[in-house]
Amino acid sequence: MVPTPGKAKARDGVQPCGPHSVQLRFATGLTSEEYVRQQAWRSATLSHCPLHPKGGCGFARHTPYERVEPPGCLVARYYCPEGHTTFSLLPDCLASRLSSTLADVEEVVEAVESFDESREVLAELLRPDIGRQCALRWMRRRTRAVSALMVTVVGLLPSVLSGCERTLQAFRAALGATRALPALRERVADHLPYLPPPVGFGPRSTPRDRRPGPGQQEGGADPPRPET
Ligand SMILES: [Zn+2]
């Protein structure tokens, strides 16, 4: 289980002007339950600083950060003091920029794809705890993110996804995977720094819903600011 420092190569020699955080892939076939049970963040390692491959920058393991979901889930981090940059190693089972697992995001989007009644009814069924409007935003954030991702990855995997219907069921069949989103993270690993969440580590594609509203419980998905 070796992390893939996707953004690292592009950032070689670059000196960031302020403290910031970079997400890297922790390639693992573990489910979120297995990841938590095995405390697999302990085995997520970076052999050297992505910014300074030759060393000498004080690069070291940093305290892990805790996700809201799933409970008990930590994410390994490293810190480069010279580059003022924290690197977090996100396992393949977890969504980026959403407090969910990729499997949970896929389940929600699949429910939207197959539900015959209104989205309001489905939103209240899926999230009866946060009220209709918050539940709709919660659901919409997931469907929009996955839709944007699907459009982007078709161009990256034309031999696999060209002509594929933009549904998770069709993507799973084309990818030969039981879950499309974790499979996509592996298949487009080299592009993750520039791809939208929940699979990629780049910015969201949609300008709306950038900040969670009251009761949306989206905190904890991204790493907190580094302790400097
Ligand atoms: Zn460094």
Coordinates of N, CA and C and ligand atoms in Angstrom, one line a residue:
M1 N 0.9 -1.2 0.0 CA 0.0 0.0 0.0 C 0.9 1.2 0.0
V2 N 1.2 1.7 -1.2 CA 2.1 2.9 -1.3 C 1.3 4.1 -1.8
P3 N 1.4 5.2 -1.1 CA 0.7 6.4 -1.5 C 1.3 6.9 -2.9
T4 N 0.5 7.5 -3.7 CA 0.9 8.0 -4.9 C 0.9 9.5 -4.9
P5 N 2.1 10.2 -4.8 CA 2.1 11.6 -4.6 C 1.9 12.3 -5.9
G6 N 0.6 12.3 -6.4 CA 0.2 12.8 -7.7 C 0.7 14.2 -8.0
K7 N 0.4 15.1 -7.0 CA 0.7 16.5 -7.3 C 2.2 16.8 -7.0
A8 N 2.9 15.8 -6.4 CA 4.2 16.1 -6.0 C 5.2 16.4 -7.1
K9 N 5.1 15.6 -8.2 CA 6.1 15.9 -9.3 C 5.9 17.3 -9.9
A10 N 4.6 17.7 -10.0 CA 4.4 19.0 -10.6 C 4.8 20.1 -9.7
R11 N 5.0 19.8 -8.5 CA 5.3 20.9 -7.5 C 6.8 20.9 -7.2
D12 N 7.6 20.0 -7.8 CA 9.0 20.0 -7.5 C 9.6 21.4 -7.7
G13 N 10.3 21.8 -6.7 CA 11.0 23.1 -6.8 C 10.2 24.3 -6.6
V14 N 8.9 24.1 -6.3 CA 8.0 25.2 -6.1 C 8.0 25.6 -4.7
Q15 N 8.1 26.8 -4.4 CA 8.0 27.3 -3.0 C 6.7 28.0 -2.7
P16 N 5.8 27.4 -2.0 CA 4.5 28.0 -1.8 C 4.7 29.2 -0.9
C17 N 3.8 30.2 -1.1 CA 4.0 31.5 -0.4 C 3.3 31.5 1.0
G18 N 2.5 30.4 1.3 CA 1.9 30.4 2.6 C 1.6 29.0 3.0
P19 N 1.2 28.8 4.3 CA 0.8 27.4 4.7 C -0.4 26.9 4.0
H20 N -0.3 25.7 3.4 CA -1.5 25.1 2.8 C -1.4 23.6 2.9
S21 N -2.4 23.0 2.4 CA -2.6 21.5 2.5 C -2.7 20.9 1.1
V22 N -2.1 19.8 0.9 CA -2.2 19.0 -0.3 C -2.6 17.6 0.0
Q23 N -3.6 17.2 -0.7 CA -4.1 15.8 -0.6 C -3.4 14.9 -1.5
L24 N -3.0 13.7 -1.0 CA -2.3 12.7 -1.9 C -3.1 11.4 -1.7
R25 N -2.9 10.5 -2.7 CA -3.7 9.3 -2.6 C -3.0 8.2 -1.8
F26 N -3.7 7.6 -0.9 CA -3.2 6.4 -0.2 C -3.9 5.2 -0.9
A27 N -3.2 4.6 -1.8 CA -3.7 3.5 -2.5 C -3.9 2.3 -1.7
T28 N -5.2 1.9 -1.5 CA -5.5 0.8 -0.6 C -6.9 0.2 -1.1
G29 N -7.0 -1.1 -1.0 CA -8.2 -1.7 -1.4 C -9.1 -1.9 -0.2
L30 N -8.8 -1.3 0.9 CA -9.6 -1.5 2.2 C -10.9 -0.8 2.1
T31 N -12.0 -1.4 2.6 CA -13.2 -0.7 2.8 C -13.0 0.3 4.0
S32 N -13.9 1.2 4.1 CA -13.8 2.2 5.2 C -13.8 1.5 6.6
E33 N -14.7 0.4 6.7 CA -14.7 -0.4 7.9 C -13.4 -1.0 8.2
E34 N -12.8 -1.6 7.2 CA -11.5 -2.3 7.4 C -10.4 -1.2 7.7
Y35 N -10.5 -0.1 7.0 CA -9.5 1.0 7.3 C -9.5 1.4 8.7
V36 N -10.7 1.6 9.3 CA -10.9 2.1 10.6 C -10.4 0.9 11.6
R37 N -10.9 -0.3 11.3 CA -10.7 -1.4 12.2 C -9.2 -1.7 12.3
Q38 N -8.5 -1.6 11.2 CA -7.0 -1.9 11.1 C -6.2 -0.6 11.5
Q39 N -6.9 0.5 11.7 CA -6.1 1.8 11.9 C -5.0 1.9 10.8
A40 N -5.5 1.8 9.6 CA -4.6 1.7 8.5 C -3.8 3.0 8.2
W41 N -4.3 4.1 8.7 CA -3.6 5.4 8.6 C -2.1 5.3 9.1
R42 N -2.0 4.3 10.1 CA -0.6 4.1 10.6 C 0.4 3.6 9.6
S43 N -0.2 2.9 8.6 CA 0.7 2.3 7.6 C 0.8 3.1 6.3
A44 N 0.1 4.3 6.3 CA 0.2 5.2 5.2 C 1.5 6.0 5.3
T45 N 2.4 5.9 4.5 CA 3.7 6.5 4.6 C 4.1 7.3 3.4
L46 N 4.9 8.3 3.5 CA 5.6 9.0 2.4 C 7.1 8.8 2.7
S47 N 7.8 8.4 1.7 CA 9.2 8.1 1.9 C 10.1 9.4 1.9
H48 N 9.5 10.4 1.2 CA 10.3 11.7 1.2 C 9.3 12.8 0.9
C49 N 9.8 14.0 1.1 CA 9.0 15.2 0.9 C 8.7 15.4 -0.6
P50 N 7.5 15.5 -1.0 CA 7.2 15.8 -2.4 C 7.7 17.1 -3.0
L51 N 7.9 18.0 -2.1 CA 8.5 19.3 -2.6 C 10.0 19.3 -2.6
H52 N 10.6 18.5 -1.7 CA 12.1 18.4 -1.7 C 12.5 17.0 -1.6
P53 N 12.6 16.3 -2.8 CA 12.9 14.9 -2.8 C 14.3 14.6 -2.3
K54 N 15.2 15.6 -2.3 CA 16.6 15.3 -1.8 C 16.7 15.5 -0.3
G55 N 15.6 15.9 0.3 CA 15.5 16.0 1.8 C 16.1 17.4 2.3
G56 N 16.4 17.4 3.6 CA 17.0 18.6 4.2 C 16.0 19.7 4.5
C57 N 14.7 19.4 4.4 CA 13.7 20.4 4.7 C 13.0 20.2 6.0
G58 N 13.3 19.2 6.8 CA 12.7 18.9 8.0 C 11.4 18.2 7.9
F59 N 11.1 17.6 6.7 CA 9.9 16.8 6.5 C 9.7 15.7 7.5
A60 N 8.5 15.6 8.1 CA 8.3 14.6 9.1 C 6.8 14.3 9.2
R61 N 6.6 13.2 9.8 CA 5.2 12.8 10.1 C 4.5 13.8 11.0
H62 N 3.3 14.1 10.7 CA 2.5 15.1 11.5 C 1.3 14.4 12.2
T63 N 0.7 15.0 13.1 CA -0.5 14.4 13.7 C -1.6 14.1 12.7
P64 N -2.2 13.0 12.7 CA -3.3 12.7 11.8 C -4.5 13.6 12.1
Y65 N -5.4 13.8 11.1 CA -6.6 14.5 11.4 C -7.8 13.6 11.4
E66 N -8.8 14.0 12.1 CA -10.0 13.1 12.3 C -11.1 13.5 11.3
R67 N -11.7 12.5 10.7 CA -12.9 12.7 9.8 C -14.1 12.6 10.7
V68 N -15.2 13.3 10.3 CA -16.5 13.1 10.9 C -17.0 11.7 10.6
E69 N -16.9 11.3 9.4 CA -17.4 10.0 8.9 C -16.3 9.3 8.2
P70 N -16.1 8.0 8.4 CA -16.8 7.2 9.4 C -16.2 7.5 10.8
P71 N -17.0 7.2 11.8 CA -16.5 7.4 13.2 C -15.2 6.7 13.4
G72 N -14.3 7.3 14.1 CA -13.0 6.7 14.5 C -12.0 6.7 13.4
C73 N -12.3 7.5 12.3 CA -11.4 7.4 11.1 C -10.4 8.6 11.2
L74 N -9.1 8.3 11.1 CA -8.1 9.3 11.0 C -7.4 9.2 9.6
V75 N -6.8 10.3 9.3 CA -6.1 10.4 8.0 C -4.6 10.8 8.3
A76 N -3.7 10.1 7.8 CA -2.3 10.3 8.0 C -1.8 11.6 7.4
R77 N -0.9 12.3 8.0 CA -0.4 13.6 7.5 C 1.1 13.7 7.7
Y78 N 1.7 14.4 6.8 CA 3.1 14.8 6.9 C 3.2 16.3 6.8
Y79 N 4.3 16.9 7.3 CA 4.4 18.3 7.2 C 5.9 18.7 6.7
C80 N 5.9 19.6 5.8 CA 7.2 20.2 5.3 C 7.3 21.6 5.9
P81 N 8.2 21.8 6.9 CA 8.3 23.2 7.4 C 8.8 24.2 6.5
E82 N 9.7 23.8 5.6 CA 10.3 24.7 4.7 C 9.3 25.2 3.6
G83 N 8.5 24.2 3.2 CA 7.4 24.6 2.2 C 6.1 25.0 2.8
H84 N 6.1 25.0 4.2 CA 4.8 25.3 4.9 C 3.6 24.6 4.4
T85 N 3.8 23.3 4.1 CA 2.8 22.5 3.5 C 2.5 21.2 4.2
T86 N 1.3 20.9 4.4 CA 0.9 19.6 5.0 C 0.4 18.7 3.9
F87 N 0.8 17.5 4.0 CA 0.4 16.5 3.0 C -0.5 15.4 3.7
S88 N -1.7 15.3 3.3 CA -2.6 14.3 3.9 C -2.8 13.1 2.9
L89 N -2.8 11.9 3.4 CA -2.9 10.7 2.6 C -4.3 10.1 2.7
L90 N -5.1 10.5 1.7 CA -6.5 10.0 1.7 C -6.6 8.6 1.1
P91 N -7.2 7.7 1.9 CA -7.3 6.3 1.4 C -8.4 6.3 0.3
D92 N -8.3 5.3 -0.5 CA -9.2 5.2 -1.7 C -10.7 5.0 -1.2
C93 N -11.0 4.6 0.0 CA -12.4 4.4 0.4 C -13.1 5.7 0.8
L94 N -12.3 6.8 1.0 CA -12.9 8.0 1.5 C -13.1 9.1 0.4
A95 N -14.2 9.8 0.4 CA -14.5 10.9 -0.5 C -13.6 12.1 -0.1
S96 N -13.2 12.9 -1.1 CA -12.6 14.1 -0.8 C -13.6 15.2 -0.7
R97 N -13.4 16.2 0.2 CA -14.3 17.4 0.3 C -15.7 17.0 0.7
L98 N -16.0 15.8 1.1 CA -17.3 15.5 1.6 C -17.1 14.5 2.8
S99 N -17.9 14.7 3.8 CA -17.8 13.9 5.0 C -18.4 12.5 4.8
S100 N -18.0 11.8 3.8 CA -18.6 10.5 3.5 C -17.5 9.6 2.9
T101 N -17.9 8.3 2.9 CA -17.0 7.4 2.1 C -17.5 7.5 0.7
L102 N -16.6 7.0 -0.2 CA -17.0 7.0 -1.6 C -18.1 6.0 -1.9
A103 N -18.2 4.9 -1.1 CA -19.3 4.0 -1.3 C -20.6 4.6 -0.9
D104 N -20.6 5.4 0.2 CA -21.8 6.1 0.6 C -22.3 7.1 -0.4
V105 N -21.3 7.9 -1.0 CA -21.7 8.8 -2.1 C -22.3 8.1 -3.2
E106 N -21.7 7.0 -3.6 CA -22.2 6.2 -4.7 C -23.6 5.7 -4.5
E107 N -23.8 5.3 -3.2 CA -25.1 4.8 -2.9 C -26.2 5.9 -3.0
V108 N -25.9 7.1 -2.6 CA -26.8 8.2 -2.7 C -27.1 8.5 -4.1
V109 N -26.1 8.7 -4.9 CA -26.3 9.0 -6.3 C -27.1 7.9 -7.0
E110 N -26.8 6.7 -6.7 CA -27.5 5.6 -7.3 C -29.0 5.6 -6.9
A111 N -29.2 6.0 -5.7 CA -30.6 6.1 -5.3 C -31.4 7.2 -6.0
V112 N -30.7 8.3 -6.3 CA -31.3 9.4 -7.1 C -31.6 8.9 -8.5
E113 N -30.6 8.1 -9.1 CA -30.8 7.6 -10.4 C -32.0 6.6 -10.6
S114 N -32.3 5.9 -9.5 CA -33.3 4.9 -9.6 C -34.6 5.2 -9.0
F115 N -34.6 6.3 -8.2 CA -35.9 6.6 -7.5 C -36.9 7.2 -8.4
D116 N -38.1 6.7 -8.3 CA -39.2 7.1 -9.2 C -39.9 8.3 -8.7
E117 N -39.9 8.6 -7.4 CA -40.7 9.7 -6.9 C -39.8 11.0 -6.9
S118 N -40.3 12.0 -6.3 CA -39.6 13.3 -6.3 C -38.3 13.3 -5.5
R119 N -37.4 14.2 -5.9 CA -36.2 14.3 -5.1 C -36.4 14.7 -3.7
E120 N -37.5 15.5 -3.5 CA -37.8 16.0 -2.1 C -38.1 14.8 -1.2
V121 N -38.9 13.8 -1.8 CA -39.3 12.6 -1.0 C -38.0 11.8 -0.7
L122 N -37.2 11.6 -1.7 CA -36.0 10.9 -1.5 C -35.0 11.5 -0.5
A123 N -34.9 12.8 -0.6 CA -34.0 13.5 0.3 C -34.4 13.3 1.7
E124 N -35.7 13.4 2.0 CA -36.2 13.2 3.3 C -36.1 11.8 3.8
L125 N -36.1 10.8 2.9 CA -35.9 9.5 3.2 C -34.5 9.2 3.6
L126 N -33.6 9.8 2.8 CA -32.1 9.6 3.1 C -31.6 10.3 4.3
R127 N -32.1 11.5 4.5 CA -31.6 12.4 5.6 C -32.8 12.9 6.4
P128 N -33.5 12.1 7.1 CA -34.7 12.6 7.9 C -34.3 13.4 9.1
D129 N -33.0 13.5 9.3 CA -32.5 14.1 10.6 C -32.2 15.6 10.4
I130 N -32.1 16.1 9.1 CA -31.7 17.5 8.9 C -32.7 18.4 8.2
G131 N -33.9 17.9 8.0 CA -34.9 18.8 7.3 C -34.8 18.8 5.8
R132 N -35.9 19.1 5.2 CA -36.0 18.8 3.7 C -35.0 19.7 2.9
Q133 N -34.9 21.0 3.2 CA -34.0 21.8 2.4 C -32.5 21.4 2.6
C134 N -32.1 21.2 3.8 CA -30.7 20.7 4.1 C -30.5 19.4 3.4
A135 N -31.5 18.5 3.5 CA -31.3 17.2 2.9 C -31.2 17.3 1.4
L136 N -31.9 18.2 0.8 CA -31.8 18.4 -0.7 C -30.5 18.9 -1.1
R137 N -29.9 19.9 -0.3 CA -28.6 20.4 -0.6 C -27.6 19.3 -0.4
W138 N -27.7 18.5 0.6 CA -26.8 17.4 0.9 C -26.8 16.4 -0.3
M139 N -28.0 16.1 -0.7 CA -28.1 15.2 -1.9 C -27.6 15.8 -3.2
R140 N -27.9 17.1 -3.4 CA -27.5 17.8 -4.6 C -26.0 17.9 -4.7
R141 N -25.4 18.1 -3.6 CA -23.9 18.3 -3.6 C -23.2 17.0 -4.1
R142 N -23.8 15.9 -3.7 CA -23.3 14.6 -4.2 C -23.6 14.3 -5.7
T143 N -24.8 14.6 -6.1 CA -25.2 14.3 -7.5 C -24.4 15.2 -8.4
R144 N -24.3 16.5 -8.1 CA -23.6 17.4 -8.9 C -22.1 17.0 -9.0
A145 N -21.5 16.7 -7.9 CA -20.1 16.3 -7.9 C -19.8 15.1 -8.8
V146 N -20.7 14.1 -8.6 CA -20.5 12.9 -9.4 C -20.8 13.1 -10.9
S147 N -21.8 14.0 -11.2 CA -22.1 14.3 -12.6 C -20.9 15.0 -13.2
A148 N -20.3 16.0 -12.5 CA -19.2 16.7 -13.1 C -18.0 15.8 -13.3
L149 N -17.8 14.9 -12.3 CA -16.7 13.9 -12.4 C -16.9 13.0 -13.6
M150 N -18.1 12.5 -13.8 CA -18.3 11.6 -14.9 C -18.0 12.3 -16.3
V151 N -18.4 13.5 -16.4 CA -18.1 14.2 -17.7 C -16.6 14.3 -17.9
T152 N -15.8 14.6 -16.8 CA -14.4 14.8 -17.0 C -13.7 13.5 -17.3
V153 N -14.0 12.4 -16.5 CA -13.3 11.2 -16.7 C -13.5 10.5 -18.0
V154 N -14.6 10.7 -18.6 CA -14.8 10.1 -20.0 C -13.7 10.5 -20.9
G155 N -13.3 11.8 -20.8 CA -12.2 12.2 -21.7 C -10.8 11.6 -21.3
L156 N -10.7 11.2 -20.0 CA -9.4 10.6 -19.6 C -9.3 9.1 -19.9
L157 N -10.5 8.5 -20.0 CA -10.5 7.0 -20.3 C -11.4 6.7 -21.5
P158 N -11.1 7.3 -22.6 CA -12.0 7.2 -23.8 C -12.2 5.7 -24.2
S159 N -11.1 4.9 -24.1 CA -11.3 3.6 -24.6 C -12.2 2.7 -23.7
V160 N -12.4 3.2 -22.5 CA -13.2 2.5 -21.5 C -14.6 3.1 -21.4
L161 N -14.7 4.4 -21.4 CA -16.0 5.1 -21.1 C -16.6 5.8 -22.3
S162 N -16.0 5.9 -23.4 CA -16.6 6.6 -24.5 C -17.9 5.9 -24.9
G163 N -18.9 6.8 -25.0 CA -20.2 6.2 -25.4 C -21.0 5.6 -24.2
C164 N -20.4 5.7 -23.1 CA -21.0 5.1 -21.9 C -22.1 6.0 -21.3
E165 N -23.3 5.5 -21.0 CA -24.3 6.3 -20.4 C -23.8 6.9 -19.1
R166 N -24.2 8.1 -18.8 CA -23.7 8.8 -17.5 C -24.5 8.4 -16.3
T167 N -24.4 7.1 -16.0 CA -25.0 6.6 -14.8 C -24.0 5.7 -14.1
L168 N -24.1 5.6 -12.8 CA -23.1 4.7 -12.1 C -23.2 3.3 -12.5
Q169 N -24.4 2.8 -12.8 CA -24.6 1.4 -13.2 C -23.8 1.2 -14.5
A170 N -23.9 2.1 -15.4 CA -23.2 2.0 -16.7 C -21.7 2.1 -16.5
F171 N -21.3 3.0 -15.6 CA -19.8 3.2 -15.4 C -19.3 1.9 -14.7
R172 N -20.0 1.3 -13.8 CA -19.5 0.1 -13.1 C -19.3 -1.0 -14.1
A173 N -20.3 -1.1 -15.0 CA -20.2 -2.2 -16.0 C -19.0 -2.0 -16.9
A174 N -18.8 -0.7 -17.3 CA -17.7 -0.4 -18.2 C -16.3 -0.6 -17.5
L175 N -16.3 -0.3 -16.3 CA -15.0 -0.4 -15.5 C -14.8 -1.8 -15.0
G176 N -15.9 -2.6 -15.0 CA -15.7 -4.0 -14.5 C -15.5 -4.0 -13.0
A177 N -16.2 -3.0 -12.3 CA -16.0 -2.9 -10.9 C -17.3 -2.9 -10.1
T178 N -17.3 -3.4 -8.9 CA -18.5 -3.4 -8.1 C -18.9 -2.0 -7.6
R179 N -17.9 -1.1 -7.5 CA -18.1 0.3 -7.1 C -17.3 1.2 -8.1
A180 N -18.0 2.1 -8.7 CA -17.4 2.9 -9.8 C -16.4 4.0 -9.2
L181 N -16.8 4.6 -8.1 CA -16.0 5.8 -7.6 C -14.6 5.3 -7.1
P182 N -14.5 4.3 -6.3 CA -13.2 3.9 -5.9 C -12.4 3.4 -7.1
A183 N -13.0 2.7 -8.0 CA -12.3 2.2 -9.2 C -11.8 3.4 -10.0
L184 N -12.6 4.5 -10.1 CA -12.1 5.6 -10.9 C -10.9 6.3 -10.2
R185 N -10.9 6.3 -8.9 CA -9.7 6.9 -8.3 C -8.5 6.2 -8.6
E186 N -8.6 4.9 -8.8 CA -7.4 4.1 -9.1 C -7.1 4.3 -10.6
R187 N -8.1 4.3 -11.5 CA -7.8 4.4 -12.9 C -7.3 5.7 -13.4
V188 N -7.7 6.8 -12.7 CA -7.2 8.1 -13.1 C -6.3 8.7 -12.0
A189 N -5.5 7.9 -11.4 CA -4.7 8.3 -10.3 C -3.7 9.4 -10.6
D190 N -3.2 9.4 -11.9 CA -2.3 10.5 -12.2 C -2.9 11.9 -12.4
H191 N -4.2 11.9 -12.4 CA -4.9 13.2 -12.7 C -5.7 13.7 -11.4
L192 N -5.5 13.0 -10.3 CA -6.3 13.3 -9.1 C -6.1 14.8 -8.6
P193 N -4.9 15.4 -8.7 CA -4.8 16.7 -8.2 C -5.6 17.7 -9.0
Y194 N -6.1 17.4 -10.2 CA -6.8 18.3 -11.0 C -8.3 18.0 -11.2
L195 N -8.7 16.8 -10.7 CA -10.0 16.3 -10.8 C -10.9 16.8 -9.7
P196 N -12.2 17.0 -9.9 CA -13.1 17.5 -8.9 C -13.4 16.3 -7.9
P197 N -13.8 16.7 -6.7 CA -14.2 15.7 -5.7 C -15.5 15.1 -6.1
P198 N -15.9 13.9 -5.6 CA -15.3 13.3 -4.4 C -14.2 12.3 -4.7
V199 N -13.9 12.1 -6.0 CA -12.8 11.2 -6.4 C -11.5 12.0 -6.4
G200 N -11.5 13.1 -7.1 CA -10.3 13.9 -7.3 C -10.0 14.8 -6.1
F201 N -8.8 15.4 -6.1 CA -8.4 16.3 -5.0 C -8.4 17.8 -5.4
G202 N -8.9 18.1 -6.6 CA -8.9 19.4 -7.0 C -10.2 20.2 -6.5
P203 N -10.4 21.4 -7.0 CA -11.5 22.2 -6.5 C -12.9 21.6 -7.0
R204 N -13.9 22.0 -6.3 CA -15.3 21.6 -6.8 C -15.5 22.2 -8.2
S205 N -16.3 21.5 -9.0 CA -16.6 22.0 -10.3 C -17.7 23.1 -10.3
T206 N -18.6 23.0 -9.3 CA -19.8 23.9 -9.3 C -19.5 25.0 -8.3
P207 N -19.9 26.2 -8.7 CA -19.7 27.3 -7.8 C -20.6 27.3 -6.6
R208 N -21.7 26.7 -6.7 CA -22.7 26.7 -5.6 C -22.4 25.7 -4.5
D209 N -23.0 25.9 -3.4 CA -22.9 25.0 -2.3 C -21.4 24.8 -1.8
R210 N -20.7 25.9 -1.9 CA -19.3 25.8 -1.5 C -19.1 25.6 0.0
R211 N -20.0 26.3 0.7 CA -20.0 26.2 2.1 C -21.2 25.5 2.7
P212 N -21.0 24.6 3.6 CA -22.2 23.9 4.2 C -23.0 24.9 5.0
G213 N -24.3 24.8 4.9 CA -25.2 25.6 5.7 C -25.4 25.0 7.1
P214 N -26.2 25.6 7.9 CA -26.4 25.1 9.3 C -27.1 23.7 9.2
G215 N -26.6 22.8 9.9 CA -27.2 21.5 10.0 C -26.7 20.5 8.9
Q216 N -25.8 21.0 8.0 CA -25.5 20.1 6.9 C -24.4 19.1 7.2
Q217 N -23.7 19.4 8.3 CA -22.7 18.4 8.9 C -21.7 17.9 7.8
E218 N -21.1 18.9 7.1 CA -20.1 18.6 6.1 C -18.7 18.8 6.7
G219 N -18.6 19.2 7.9 CA -17.2 19.4 8.4 C -16.5 18.1 8.6
G220 N -15.1 18.3 8.6 CA -14.3 17.2 8.9 C -13.8 16.4 7.7
A221 N -14.3 16.8 6.5 CA -13.9 16.1 5.3 C -12.5 16.5 4.9
D222 N -12.2 17.8 5.0 CA -10.9 18.2 4.6 C -10.0 18.4 5.8
P223 N -8.7 18.3 5.5 CA -7.8 18.4 6.7 C -7.9 19.8 7.3
P224 N -7.7 19.9 8.6 CA -7.7 21.2 9.2 C -6.4 21.9 8.9
R225 N -6.3 23.2 9.2 CA -5.1 24.0 8.9 C -3.9 23.3 9.6
P226 N -2.7 23.4 9.0 CA -1.6 22.8 9.7 C -1.2 23.6 11.0
E227 N -0.7 22.9 11.9 CA -0.2 23.6 13.1 C 1.1 24.1 12.9
T228 N 1.2 25.5 12.8 CA 2.5 26.1 12.5 C 3.0 26.8 13.7
Ligands
ZN1 ZN 10.0 19.6 2.1

